[in-house]
mmCIF file of N, CA and C in Angstrom:
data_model
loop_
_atom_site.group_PDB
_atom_site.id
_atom_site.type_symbol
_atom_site.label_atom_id
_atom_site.label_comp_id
_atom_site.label_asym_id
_atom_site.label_seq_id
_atom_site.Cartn_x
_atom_site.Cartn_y
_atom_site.Cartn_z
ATOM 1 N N UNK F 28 -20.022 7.494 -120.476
ATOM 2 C CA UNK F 28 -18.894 7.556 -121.387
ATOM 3 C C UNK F 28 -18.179 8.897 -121.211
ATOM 4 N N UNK F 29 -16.637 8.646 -120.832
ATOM 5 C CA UNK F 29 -16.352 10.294 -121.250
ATOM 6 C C UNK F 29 -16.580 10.665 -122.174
ATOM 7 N N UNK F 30 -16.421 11.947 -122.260
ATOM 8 C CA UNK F 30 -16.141 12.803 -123.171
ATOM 9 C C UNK F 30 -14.922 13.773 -123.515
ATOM 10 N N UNK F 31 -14.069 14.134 -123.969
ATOM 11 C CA UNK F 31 -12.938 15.051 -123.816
ATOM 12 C C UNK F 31 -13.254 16.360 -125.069
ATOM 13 N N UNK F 32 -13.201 16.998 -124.329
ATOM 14 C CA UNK F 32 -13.733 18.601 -125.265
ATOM 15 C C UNK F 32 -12.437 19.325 -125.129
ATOM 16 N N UNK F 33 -11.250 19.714 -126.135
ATOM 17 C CA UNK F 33 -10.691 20.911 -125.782
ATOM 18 C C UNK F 33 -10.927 21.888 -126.687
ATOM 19 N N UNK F 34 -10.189 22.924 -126.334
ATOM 20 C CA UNK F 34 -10.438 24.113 -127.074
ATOM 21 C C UNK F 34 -9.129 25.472 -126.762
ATOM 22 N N UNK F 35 -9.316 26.334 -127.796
ATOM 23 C CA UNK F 35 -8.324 27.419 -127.656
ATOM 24 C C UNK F 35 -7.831 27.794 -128.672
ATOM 25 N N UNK F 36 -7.079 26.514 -130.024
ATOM 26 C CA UNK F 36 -6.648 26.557 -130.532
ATOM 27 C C UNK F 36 -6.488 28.012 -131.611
ATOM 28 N N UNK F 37 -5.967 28.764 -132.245
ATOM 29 C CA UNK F 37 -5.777 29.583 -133.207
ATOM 30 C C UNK F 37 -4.318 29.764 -133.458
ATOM 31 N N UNK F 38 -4.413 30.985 -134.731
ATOM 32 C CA UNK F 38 -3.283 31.176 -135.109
ATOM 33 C C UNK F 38 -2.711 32.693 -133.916
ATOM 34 N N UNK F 39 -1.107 32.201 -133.967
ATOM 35 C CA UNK F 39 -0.323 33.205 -133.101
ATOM 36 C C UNK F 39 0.743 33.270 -133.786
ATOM 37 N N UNK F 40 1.958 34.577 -132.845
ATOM 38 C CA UNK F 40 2.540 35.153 -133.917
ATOM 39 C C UNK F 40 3.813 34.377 -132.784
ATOM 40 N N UNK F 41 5.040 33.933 -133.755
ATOM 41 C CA UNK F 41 5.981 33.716 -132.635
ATOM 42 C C UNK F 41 6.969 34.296 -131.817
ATOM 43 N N UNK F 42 6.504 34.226 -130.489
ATOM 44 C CA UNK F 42 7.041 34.539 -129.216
ATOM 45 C C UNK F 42 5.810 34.995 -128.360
ATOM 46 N N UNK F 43 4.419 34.568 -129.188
ATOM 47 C CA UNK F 43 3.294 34.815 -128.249
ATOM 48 C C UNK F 43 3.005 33.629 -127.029
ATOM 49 N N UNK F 44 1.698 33.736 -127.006
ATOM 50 C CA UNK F 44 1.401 32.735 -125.718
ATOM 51 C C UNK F 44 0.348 32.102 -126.072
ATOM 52 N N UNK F 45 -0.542 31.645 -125.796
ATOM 53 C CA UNK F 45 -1.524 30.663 -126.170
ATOM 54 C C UNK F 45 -2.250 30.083 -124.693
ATOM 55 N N UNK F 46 -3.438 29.791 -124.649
ATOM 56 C CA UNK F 46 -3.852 29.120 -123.296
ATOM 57 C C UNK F 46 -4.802 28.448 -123.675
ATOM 58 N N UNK F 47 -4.878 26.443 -124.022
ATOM 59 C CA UNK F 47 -5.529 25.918 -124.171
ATOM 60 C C UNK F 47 -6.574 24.906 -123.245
ATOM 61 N N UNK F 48 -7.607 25.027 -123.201
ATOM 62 C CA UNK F 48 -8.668 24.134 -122.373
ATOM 63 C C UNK F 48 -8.665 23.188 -122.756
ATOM 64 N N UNK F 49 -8.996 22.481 -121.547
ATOM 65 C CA UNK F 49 -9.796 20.650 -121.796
ATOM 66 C C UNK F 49 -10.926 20.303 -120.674
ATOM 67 N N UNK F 50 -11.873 19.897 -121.156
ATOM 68 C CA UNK F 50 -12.787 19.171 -120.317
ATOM 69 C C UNK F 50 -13.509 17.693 -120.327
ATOM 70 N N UNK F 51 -12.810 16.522 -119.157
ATOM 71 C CA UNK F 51 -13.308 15.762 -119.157
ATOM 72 C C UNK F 51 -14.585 15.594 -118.707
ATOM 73 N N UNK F 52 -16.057 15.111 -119.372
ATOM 74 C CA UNK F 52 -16.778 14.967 -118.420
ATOM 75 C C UNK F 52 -16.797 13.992 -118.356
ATOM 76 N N UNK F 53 -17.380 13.375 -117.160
ATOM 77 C CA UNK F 53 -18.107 12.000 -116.600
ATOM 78 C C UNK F 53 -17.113 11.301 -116.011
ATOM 79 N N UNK F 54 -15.837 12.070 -115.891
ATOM 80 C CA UNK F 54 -13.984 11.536 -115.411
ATOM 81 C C UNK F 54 -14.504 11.431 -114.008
ATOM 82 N N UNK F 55 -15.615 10.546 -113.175
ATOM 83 C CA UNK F 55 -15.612 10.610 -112.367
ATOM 84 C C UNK F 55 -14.987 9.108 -111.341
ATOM 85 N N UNK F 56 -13.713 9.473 -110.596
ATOM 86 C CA UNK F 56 -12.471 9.012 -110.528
ATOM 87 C C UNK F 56 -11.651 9.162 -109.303
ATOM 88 N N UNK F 57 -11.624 7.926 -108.136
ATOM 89 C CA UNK F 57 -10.336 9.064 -107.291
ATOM 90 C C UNK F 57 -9.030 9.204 -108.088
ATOM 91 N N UNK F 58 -8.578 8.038 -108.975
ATOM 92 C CA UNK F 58 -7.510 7.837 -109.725
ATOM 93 C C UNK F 58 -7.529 8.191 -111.152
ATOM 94 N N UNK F 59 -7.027 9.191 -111.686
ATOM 95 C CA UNK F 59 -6.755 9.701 -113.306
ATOM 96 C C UNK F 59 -5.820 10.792 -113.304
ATOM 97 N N UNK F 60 -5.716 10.703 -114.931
ATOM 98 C CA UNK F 60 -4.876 11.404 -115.396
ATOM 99 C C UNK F 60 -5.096 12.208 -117.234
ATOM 100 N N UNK F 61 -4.709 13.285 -117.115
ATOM 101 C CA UNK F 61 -5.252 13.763 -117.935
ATOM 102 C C UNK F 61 -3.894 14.579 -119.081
ATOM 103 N N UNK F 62 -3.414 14.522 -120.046
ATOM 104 C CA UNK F 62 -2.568 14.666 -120.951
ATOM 105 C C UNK F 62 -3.001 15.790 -122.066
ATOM 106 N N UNK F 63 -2.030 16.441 -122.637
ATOM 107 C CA UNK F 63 -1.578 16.770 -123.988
ATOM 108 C C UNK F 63 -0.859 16.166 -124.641
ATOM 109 N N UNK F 64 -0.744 15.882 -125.986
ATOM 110 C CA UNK F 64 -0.205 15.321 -127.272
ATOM 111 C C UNK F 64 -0.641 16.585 -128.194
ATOM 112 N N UNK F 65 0.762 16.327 -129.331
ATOM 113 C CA UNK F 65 0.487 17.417 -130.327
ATOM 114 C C UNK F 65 0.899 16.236 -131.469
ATOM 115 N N UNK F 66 0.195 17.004 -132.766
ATOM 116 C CA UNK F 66 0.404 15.918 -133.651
ATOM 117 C C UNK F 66 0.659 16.997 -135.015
ATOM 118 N N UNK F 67 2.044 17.025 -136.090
ATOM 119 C CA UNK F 67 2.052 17.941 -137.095
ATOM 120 C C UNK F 67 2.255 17.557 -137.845
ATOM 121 N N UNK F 68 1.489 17.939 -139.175
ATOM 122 C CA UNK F 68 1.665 17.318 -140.550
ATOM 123 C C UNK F 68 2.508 16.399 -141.071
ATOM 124 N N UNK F 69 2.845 15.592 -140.961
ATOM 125 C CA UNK F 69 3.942 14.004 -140.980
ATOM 126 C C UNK F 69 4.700 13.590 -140.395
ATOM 127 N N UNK F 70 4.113 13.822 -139.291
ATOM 128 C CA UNK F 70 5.063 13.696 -137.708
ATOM 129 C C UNK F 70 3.894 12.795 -136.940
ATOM 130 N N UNK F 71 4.623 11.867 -136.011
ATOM 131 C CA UNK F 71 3.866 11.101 -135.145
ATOM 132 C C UNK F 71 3.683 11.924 -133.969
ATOM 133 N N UNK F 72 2.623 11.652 -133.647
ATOM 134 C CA UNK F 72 1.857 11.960 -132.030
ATOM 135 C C UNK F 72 3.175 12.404 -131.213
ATOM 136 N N UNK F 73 3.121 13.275 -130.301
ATOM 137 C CA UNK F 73 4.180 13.679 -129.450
ATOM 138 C C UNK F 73 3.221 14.164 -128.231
ATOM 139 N N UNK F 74 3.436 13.215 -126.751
ATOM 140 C CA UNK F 74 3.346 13.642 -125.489
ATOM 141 C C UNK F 74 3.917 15.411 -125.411
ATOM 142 N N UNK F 75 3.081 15.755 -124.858
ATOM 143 C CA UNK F 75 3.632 17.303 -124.333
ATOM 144 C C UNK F 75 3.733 17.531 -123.319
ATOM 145 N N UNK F 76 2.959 17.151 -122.164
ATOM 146 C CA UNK F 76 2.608 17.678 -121.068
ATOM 147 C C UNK F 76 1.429 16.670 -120.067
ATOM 148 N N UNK F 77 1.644 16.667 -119.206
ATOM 149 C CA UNK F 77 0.430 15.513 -118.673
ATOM 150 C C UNK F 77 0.267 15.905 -116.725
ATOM 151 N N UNK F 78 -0.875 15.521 -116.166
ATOM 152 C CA UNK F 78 -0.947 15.788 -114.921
ATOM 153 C C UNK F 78 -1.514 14.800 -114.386
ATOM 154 N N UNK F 79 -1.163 14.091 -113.327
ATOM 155 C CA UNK F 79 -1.722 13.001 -112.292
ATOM 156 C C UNK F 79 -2.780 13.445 -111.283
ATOM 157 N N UNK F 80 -4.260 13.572 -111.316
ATOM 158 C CA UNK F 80 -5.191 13.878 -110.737
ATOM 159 C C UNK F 80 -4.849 13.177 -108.996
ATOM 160 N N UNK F 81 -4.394 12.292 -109.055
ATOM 161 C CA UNK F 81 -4.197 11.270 -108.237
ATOM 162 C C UNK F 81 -2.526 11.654 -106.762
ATOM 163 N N UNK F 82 -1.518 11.929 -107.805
ATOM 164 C CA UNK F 82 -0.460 12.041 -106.748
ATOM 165 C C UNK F 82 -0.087 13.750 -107.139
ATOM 166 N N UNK F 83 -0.873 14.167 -108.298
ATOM 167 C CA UNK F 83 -0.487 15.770 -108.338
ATOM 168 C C UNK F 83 0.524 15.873 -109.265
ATOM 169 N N UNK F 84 1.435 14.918 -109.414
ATOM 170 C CA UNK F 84 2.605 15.242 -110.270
ATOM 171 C C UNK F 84 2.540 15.215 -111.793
ATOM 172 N N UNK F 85 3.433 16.121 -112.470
ATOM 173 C CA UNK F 85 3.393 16.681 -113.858
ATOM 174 C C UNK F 85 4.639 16.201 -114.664
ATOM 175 N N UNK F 86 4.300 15.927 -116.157
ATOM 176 C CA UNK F 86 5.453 15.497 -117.111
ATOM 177 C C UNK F 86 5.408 16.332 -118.037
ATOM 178 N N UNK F 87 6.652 16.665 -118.577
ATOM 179 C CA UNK F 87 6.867 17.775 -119.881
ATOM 180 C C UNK F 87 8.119 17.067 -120.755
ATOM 181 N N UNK F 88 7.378 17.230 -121.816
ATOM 182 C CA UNK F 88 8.413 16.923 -122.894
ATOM 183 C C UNK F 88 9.607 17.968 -122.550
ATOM 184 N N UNK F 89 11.111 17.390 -123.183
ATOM 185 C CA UNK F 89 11.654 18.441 -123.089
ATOM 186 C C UNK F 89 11.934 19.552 -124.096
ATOM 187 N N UNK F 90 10.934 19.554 -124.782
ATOM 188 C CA UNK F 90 11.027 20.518 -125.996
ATOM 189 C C UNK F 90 10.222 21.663 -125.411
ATOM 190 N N UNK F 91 9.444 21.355 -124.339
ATOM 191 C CA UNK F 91 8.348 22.158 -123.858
ATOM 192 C C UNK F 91 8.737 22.896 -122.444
ATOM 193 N N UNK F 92 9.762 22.079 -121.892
ATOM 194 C CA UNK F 92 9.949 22.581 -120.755
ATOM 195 C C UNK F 92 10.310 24.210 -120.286
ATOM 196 N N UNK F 93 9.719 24.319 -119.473
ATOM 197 C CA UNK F 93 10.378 26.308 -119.201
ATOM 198 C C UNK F 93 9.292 27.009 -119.941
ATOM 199 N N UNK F 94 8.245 26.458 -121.180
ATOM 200 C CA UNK F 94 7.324 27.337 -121.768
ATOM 201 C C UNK F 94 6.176 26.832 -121.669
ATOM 202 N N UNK F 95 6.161 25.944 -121.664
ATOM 203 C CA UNK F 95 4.549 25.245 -121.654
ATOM 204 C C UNK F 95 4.461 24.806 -119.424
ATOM 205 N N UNK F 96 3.037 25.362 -119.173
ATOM 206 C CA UNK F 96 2.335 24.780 -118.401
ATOM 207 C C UNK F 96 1.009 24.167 -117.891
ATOM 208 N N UNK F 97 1.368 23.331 -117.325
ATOM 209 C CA UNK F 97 -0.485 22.715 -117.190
ATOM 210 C C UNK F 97 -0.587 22.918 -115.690
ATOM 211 N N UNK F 98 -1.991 22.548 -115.867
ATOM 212 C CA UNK F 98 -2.671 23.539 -114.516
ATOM 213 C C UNK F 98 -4.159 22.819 -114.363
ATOM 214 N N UNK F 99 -4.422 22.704 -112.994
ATOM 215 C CA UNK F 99 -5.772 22.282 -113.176
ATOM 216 C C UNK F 99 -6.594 23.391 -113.326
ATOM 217 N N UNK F 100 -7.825 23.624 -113.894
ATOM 218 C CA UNK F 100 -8.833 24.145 -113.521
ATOM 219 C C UNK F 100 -9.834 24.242 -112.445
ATOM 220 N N UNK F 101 -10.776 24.822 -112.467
ATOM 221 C CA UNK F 101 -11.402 25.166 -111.317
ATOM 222 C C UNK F 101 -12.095 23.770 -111.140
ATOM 223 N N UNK F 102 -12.696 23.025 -111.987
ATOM 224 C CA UNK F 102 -13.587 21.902 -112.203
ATOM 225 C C UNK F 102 -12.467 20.455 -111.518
ATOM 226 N N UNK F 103 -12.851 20.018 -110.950
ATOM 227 C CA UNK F 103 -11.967 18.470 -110.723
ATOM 228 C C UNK F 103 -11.586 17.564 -111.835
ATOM 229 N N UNK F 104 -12.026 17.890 -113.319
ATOM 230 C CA UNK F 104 -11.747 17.115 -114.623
ATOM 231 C C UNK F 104 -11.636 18.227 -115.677
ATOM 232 N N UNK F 105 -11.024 19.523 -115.595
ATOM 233 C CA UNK F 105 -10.279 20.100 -116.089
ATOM 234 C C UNK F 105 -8.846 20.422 -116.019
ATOM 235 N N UNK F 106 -8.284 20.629 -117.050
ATOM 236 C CA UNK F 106 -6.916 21.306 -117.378
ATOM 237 C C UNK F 106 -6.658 22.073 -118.432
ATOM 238 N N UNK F 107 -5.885 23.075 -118.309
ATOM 239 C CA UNK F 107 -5.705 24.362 -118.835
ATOM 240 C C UNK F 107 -4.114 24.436 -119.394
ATOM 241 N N UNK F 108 -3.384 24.506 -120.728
ATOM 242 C CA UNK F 108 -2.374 24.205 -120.940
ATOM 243 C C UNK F 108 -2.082 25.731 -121.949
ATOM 244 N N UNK F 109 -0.546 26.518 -120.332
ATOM 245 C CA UNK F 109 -0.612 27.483 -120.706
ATOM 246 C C UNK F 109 0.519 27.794 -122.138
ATOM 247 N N UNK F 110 0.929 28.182 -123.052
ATOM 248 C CA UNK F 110 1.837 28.206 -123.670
ATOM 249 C C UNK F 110 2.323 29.152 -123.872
ATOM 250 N N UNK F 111 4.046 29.427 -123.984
ATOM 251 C CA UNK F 111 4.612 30.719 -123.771
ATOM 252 C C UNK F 111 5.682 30.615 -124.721
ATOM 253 N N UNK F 112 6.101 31.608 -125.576
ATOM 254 C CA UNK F 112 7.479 31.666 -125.975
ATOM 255 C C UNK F 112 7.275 30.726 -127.414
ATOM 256 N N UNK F 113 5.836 30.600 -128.026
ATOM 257 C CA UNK F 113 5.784 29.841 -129.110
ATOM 258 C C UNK F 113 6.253 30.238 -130.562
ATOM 259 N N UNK F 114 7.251 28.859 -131.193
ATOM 260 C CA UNK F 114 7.732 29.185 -131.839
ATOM 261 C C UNK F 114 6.599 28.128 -133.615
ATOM 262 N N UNK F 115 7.491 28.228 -134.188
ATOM 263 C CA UNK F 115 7.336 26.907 -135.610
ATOM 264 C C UNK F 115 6.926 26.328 -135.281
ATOM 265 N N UNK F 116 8.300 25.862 -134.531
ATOM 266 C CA UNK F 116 7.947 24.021 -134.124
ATOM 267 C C UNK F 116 6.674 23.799 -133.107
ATOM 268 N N UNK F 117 6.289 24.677 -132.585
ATOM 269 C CA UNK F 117 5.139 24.163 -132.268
ATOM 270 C C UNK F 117 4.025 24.107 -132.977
ATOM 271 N N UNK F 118 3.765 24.583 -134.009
ATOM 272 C CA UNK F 118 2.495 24.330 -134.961
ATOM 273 C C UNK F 118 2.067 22.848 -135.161
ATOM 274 N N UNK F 119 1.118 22.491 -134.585
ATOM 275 C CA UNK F 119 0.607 21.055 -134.631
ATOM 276 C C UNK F 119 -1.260 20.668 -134.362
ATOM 277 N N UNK F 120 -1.478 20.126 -134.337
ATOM 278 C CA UNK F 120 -2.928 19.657 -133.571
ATOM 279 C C UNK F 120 -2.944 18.937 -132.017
ATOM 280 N N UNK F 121 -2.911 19.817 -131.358
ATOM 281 C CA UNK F 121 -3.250 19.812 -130.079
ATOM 282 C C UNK F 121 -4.538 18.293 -129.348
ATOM 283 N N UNK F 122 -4.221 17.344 -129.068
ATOM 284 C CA UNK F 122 -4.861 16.746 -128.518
ATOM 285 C C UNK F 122 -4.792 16.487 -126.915
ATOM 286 N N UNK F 123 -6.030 16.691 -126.325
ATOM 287 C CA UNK F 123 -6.108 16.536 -124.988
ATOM 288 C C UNK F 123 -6.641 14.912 -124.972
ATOM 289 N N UNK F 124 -6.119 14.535 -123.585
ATOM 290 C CA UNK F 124 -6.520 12.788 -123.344
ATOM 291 C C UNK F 124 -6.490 12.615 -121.689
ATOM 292 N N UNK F 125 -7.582 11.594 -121.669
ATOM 293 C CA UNK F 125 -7.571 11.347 -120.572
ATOM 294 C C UNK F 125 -7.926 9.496 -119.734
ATOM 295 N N UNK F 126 -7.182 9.684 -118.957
ATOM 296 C CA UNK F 126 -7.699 7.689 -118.296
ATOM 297 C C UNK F 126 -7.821 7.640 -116.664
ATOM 298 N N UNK F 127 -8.378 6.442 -116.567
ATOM 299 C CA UNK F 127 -8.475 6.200 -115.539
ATOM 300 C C UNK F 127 -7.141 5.531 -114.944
ATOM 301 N N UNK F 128 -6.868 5.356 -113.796
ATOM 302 C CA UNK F 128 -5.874 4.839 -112.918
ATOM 303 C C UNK F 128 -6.263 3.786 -111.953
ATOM 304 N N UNK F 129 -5.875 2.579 -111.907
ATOM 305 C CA UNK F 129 -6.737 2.043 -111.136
ATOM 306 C C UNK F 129 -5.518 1.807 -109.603
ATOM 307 N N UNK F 130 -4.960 2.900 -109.138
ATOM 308 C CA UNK F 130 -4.666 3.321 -107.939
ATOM 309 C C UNK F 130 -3.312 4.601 -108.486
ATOM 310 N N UNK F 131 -3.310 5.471 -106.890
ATOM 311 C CA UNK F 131 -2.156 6.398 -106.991
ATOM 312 C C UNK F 131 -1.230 6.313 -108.132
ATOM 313 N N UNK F 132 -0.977 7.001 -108.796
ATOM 314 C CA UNK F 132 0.247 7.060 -109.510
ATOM 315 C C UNK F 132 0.585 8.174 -110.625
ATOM 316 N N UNK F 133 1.624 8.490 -111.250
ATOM 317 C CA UNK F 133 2.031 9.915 -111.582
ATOM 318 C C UNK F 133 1.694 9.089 -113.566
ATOM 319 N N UNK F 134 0.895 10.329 -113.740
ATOM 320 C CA UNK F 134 0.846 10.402 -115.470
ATOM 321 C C UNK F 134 2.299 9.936 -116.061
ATOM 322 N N UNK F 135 1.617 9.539 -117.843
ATOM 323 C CA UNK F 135 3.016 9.415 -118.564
ATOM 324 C C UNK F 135 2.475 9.618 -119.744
ATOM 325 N N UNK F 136 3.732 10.553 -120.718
ATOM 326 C CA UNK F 136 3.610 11.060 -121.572
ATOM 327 C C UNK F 136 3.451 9.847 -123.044
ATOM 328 N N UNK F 137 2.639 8.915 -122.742
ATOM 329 C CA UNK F 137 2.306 7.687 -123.791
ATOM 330 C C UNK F 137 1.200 7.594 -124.194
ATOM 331 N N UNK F 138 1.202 7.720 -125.498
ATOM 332 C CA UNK F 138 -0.159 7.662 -125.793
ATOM 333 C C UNK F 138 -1.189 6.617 -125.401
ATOM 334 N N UNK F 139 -0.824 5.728 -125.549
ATOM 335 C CA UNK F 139 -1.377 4.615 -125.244
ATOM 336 C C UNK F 139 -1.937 4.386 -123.590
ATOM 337 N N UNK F 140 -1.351 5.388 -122.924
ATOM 338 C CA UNK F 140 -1.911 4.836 -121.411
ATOM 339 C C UNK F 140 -2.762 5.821 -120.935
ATOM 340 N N UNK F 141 -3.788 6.497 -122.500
ATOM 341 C CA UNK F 141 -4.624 7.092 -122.230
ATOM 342 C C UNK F 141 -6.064 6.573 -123.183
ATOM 343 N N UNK F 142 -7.199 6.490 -122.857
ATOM 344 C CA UNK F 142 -8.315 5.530 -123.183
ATOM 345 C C UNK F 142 -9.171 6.759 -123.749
ATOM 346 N N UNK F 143 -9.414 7.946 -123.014
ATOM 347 C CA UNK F 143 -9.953 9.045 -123.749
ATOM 348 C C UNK F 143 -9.671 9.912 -125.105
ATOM 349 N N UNK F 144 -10.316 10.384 -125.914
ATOM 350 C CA UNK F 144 -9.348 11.274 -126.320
ATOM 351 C C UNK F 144 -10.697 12.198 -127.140
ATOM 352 N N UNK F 145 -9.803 13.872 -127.048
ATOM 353 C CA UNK F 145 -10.567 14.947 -127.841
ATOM 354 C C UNK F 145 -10.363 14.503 -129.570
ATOM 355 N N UNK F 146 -11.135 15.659 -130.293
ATOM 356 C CA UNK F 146 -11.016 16.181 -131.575
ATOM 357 C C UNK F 146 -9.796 16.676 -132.075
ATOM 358 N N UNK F 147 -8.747 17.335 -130.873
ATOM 359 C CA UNK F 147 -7.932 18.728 -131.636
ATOM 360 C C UNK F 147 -8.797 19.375 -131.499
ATOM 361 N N UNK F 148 -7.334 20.401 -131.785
ATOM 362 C CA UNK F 148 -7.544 21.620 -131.537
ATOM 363 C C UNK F 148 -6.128 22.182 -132.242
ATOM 364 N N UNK F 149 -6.762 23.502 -133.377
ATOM 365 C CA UNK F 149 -5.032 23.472 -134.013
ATOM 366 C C UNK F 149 -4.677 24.768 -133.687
ATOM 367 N N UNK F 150 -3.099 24.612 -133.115
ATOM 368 C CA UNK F 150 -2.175 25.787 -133.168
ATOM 369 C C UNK F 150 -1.565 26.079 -134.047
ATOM 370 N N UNK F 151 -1.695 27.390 -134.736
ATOM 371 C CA UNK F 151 -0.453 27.300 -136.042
ATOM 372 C C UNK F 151 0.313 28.902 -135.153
ATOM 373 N N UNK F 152 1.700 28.400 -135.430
ATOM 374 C CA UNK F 152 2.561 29.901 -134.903
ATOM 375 C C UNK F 152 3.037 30.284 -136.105
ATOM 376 N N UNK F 153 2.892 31.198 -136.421
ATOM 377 C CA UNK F 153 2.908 32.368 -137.832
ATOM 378 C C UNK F 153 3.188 33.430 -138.002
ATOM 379 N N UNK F 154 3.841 34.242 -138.373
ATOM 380 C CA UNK F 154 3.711 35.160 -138.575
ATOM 381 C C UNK F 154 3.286 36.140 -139.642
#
């Protein structure tokens, strides 16, 4: 069974940075993909960011674009989601997710076309 563990989350001041982990284990896979979603107090789930283990390629919301990056880690079922330039609006619960692919193809920022999923992890930007 996977598992999805992230972590990082705390409070920051805005215009700081933030660098959140995820670890799938047992994502063992030539085909997956592995995502962020943020979710804030009476707001639905929002795709953030996502990476295709498979063709390499990356999706960003465009609220995120230019500040937020993802990155693999050293591990073959990690990702590392760097954040820069955080404001309000980003205060949410951070969820990492992850699925299988059953051939080549580039992630998508839907919740649904992911089968894994973490706890959260919460960012609050504050000052």
């Amino acid at each position: 069974q996977v598992q999805v563990v992230e972590s990082g989350g705390t409070l920051v001041q805005p215009g700081g940075s933030l660098t959140l982990s995820c670890t799938a284990s047992e994502l063992t896979a030539d085909h997956y993909g592995i995502g962020w979603f943020r979710q804030a107090p009476g707001k639905e789930r929002q795709g953030v960011t996502c990476v295709s283990f498979s063709d390499g390629t990356t999706k960003y919301a465009d609220s995120v674009k230019g500040r937020f990056t993802i990155s693999r880690g050293n591990g073959t079922n990690t990702v590392a989601l760097q954040m820069n330039s955080l404001n309000a609006e980003d205060t949410a619960t951070y969820y990492c997710a992850a699925t299988w692919y059953s051939g080549s193809r580039p992630c998508l920022l839907l919740a649904y076309d992911y089968d894994f999923w973490g706890q959260g992890t919460q960012v609050t930007v504050s000052s």
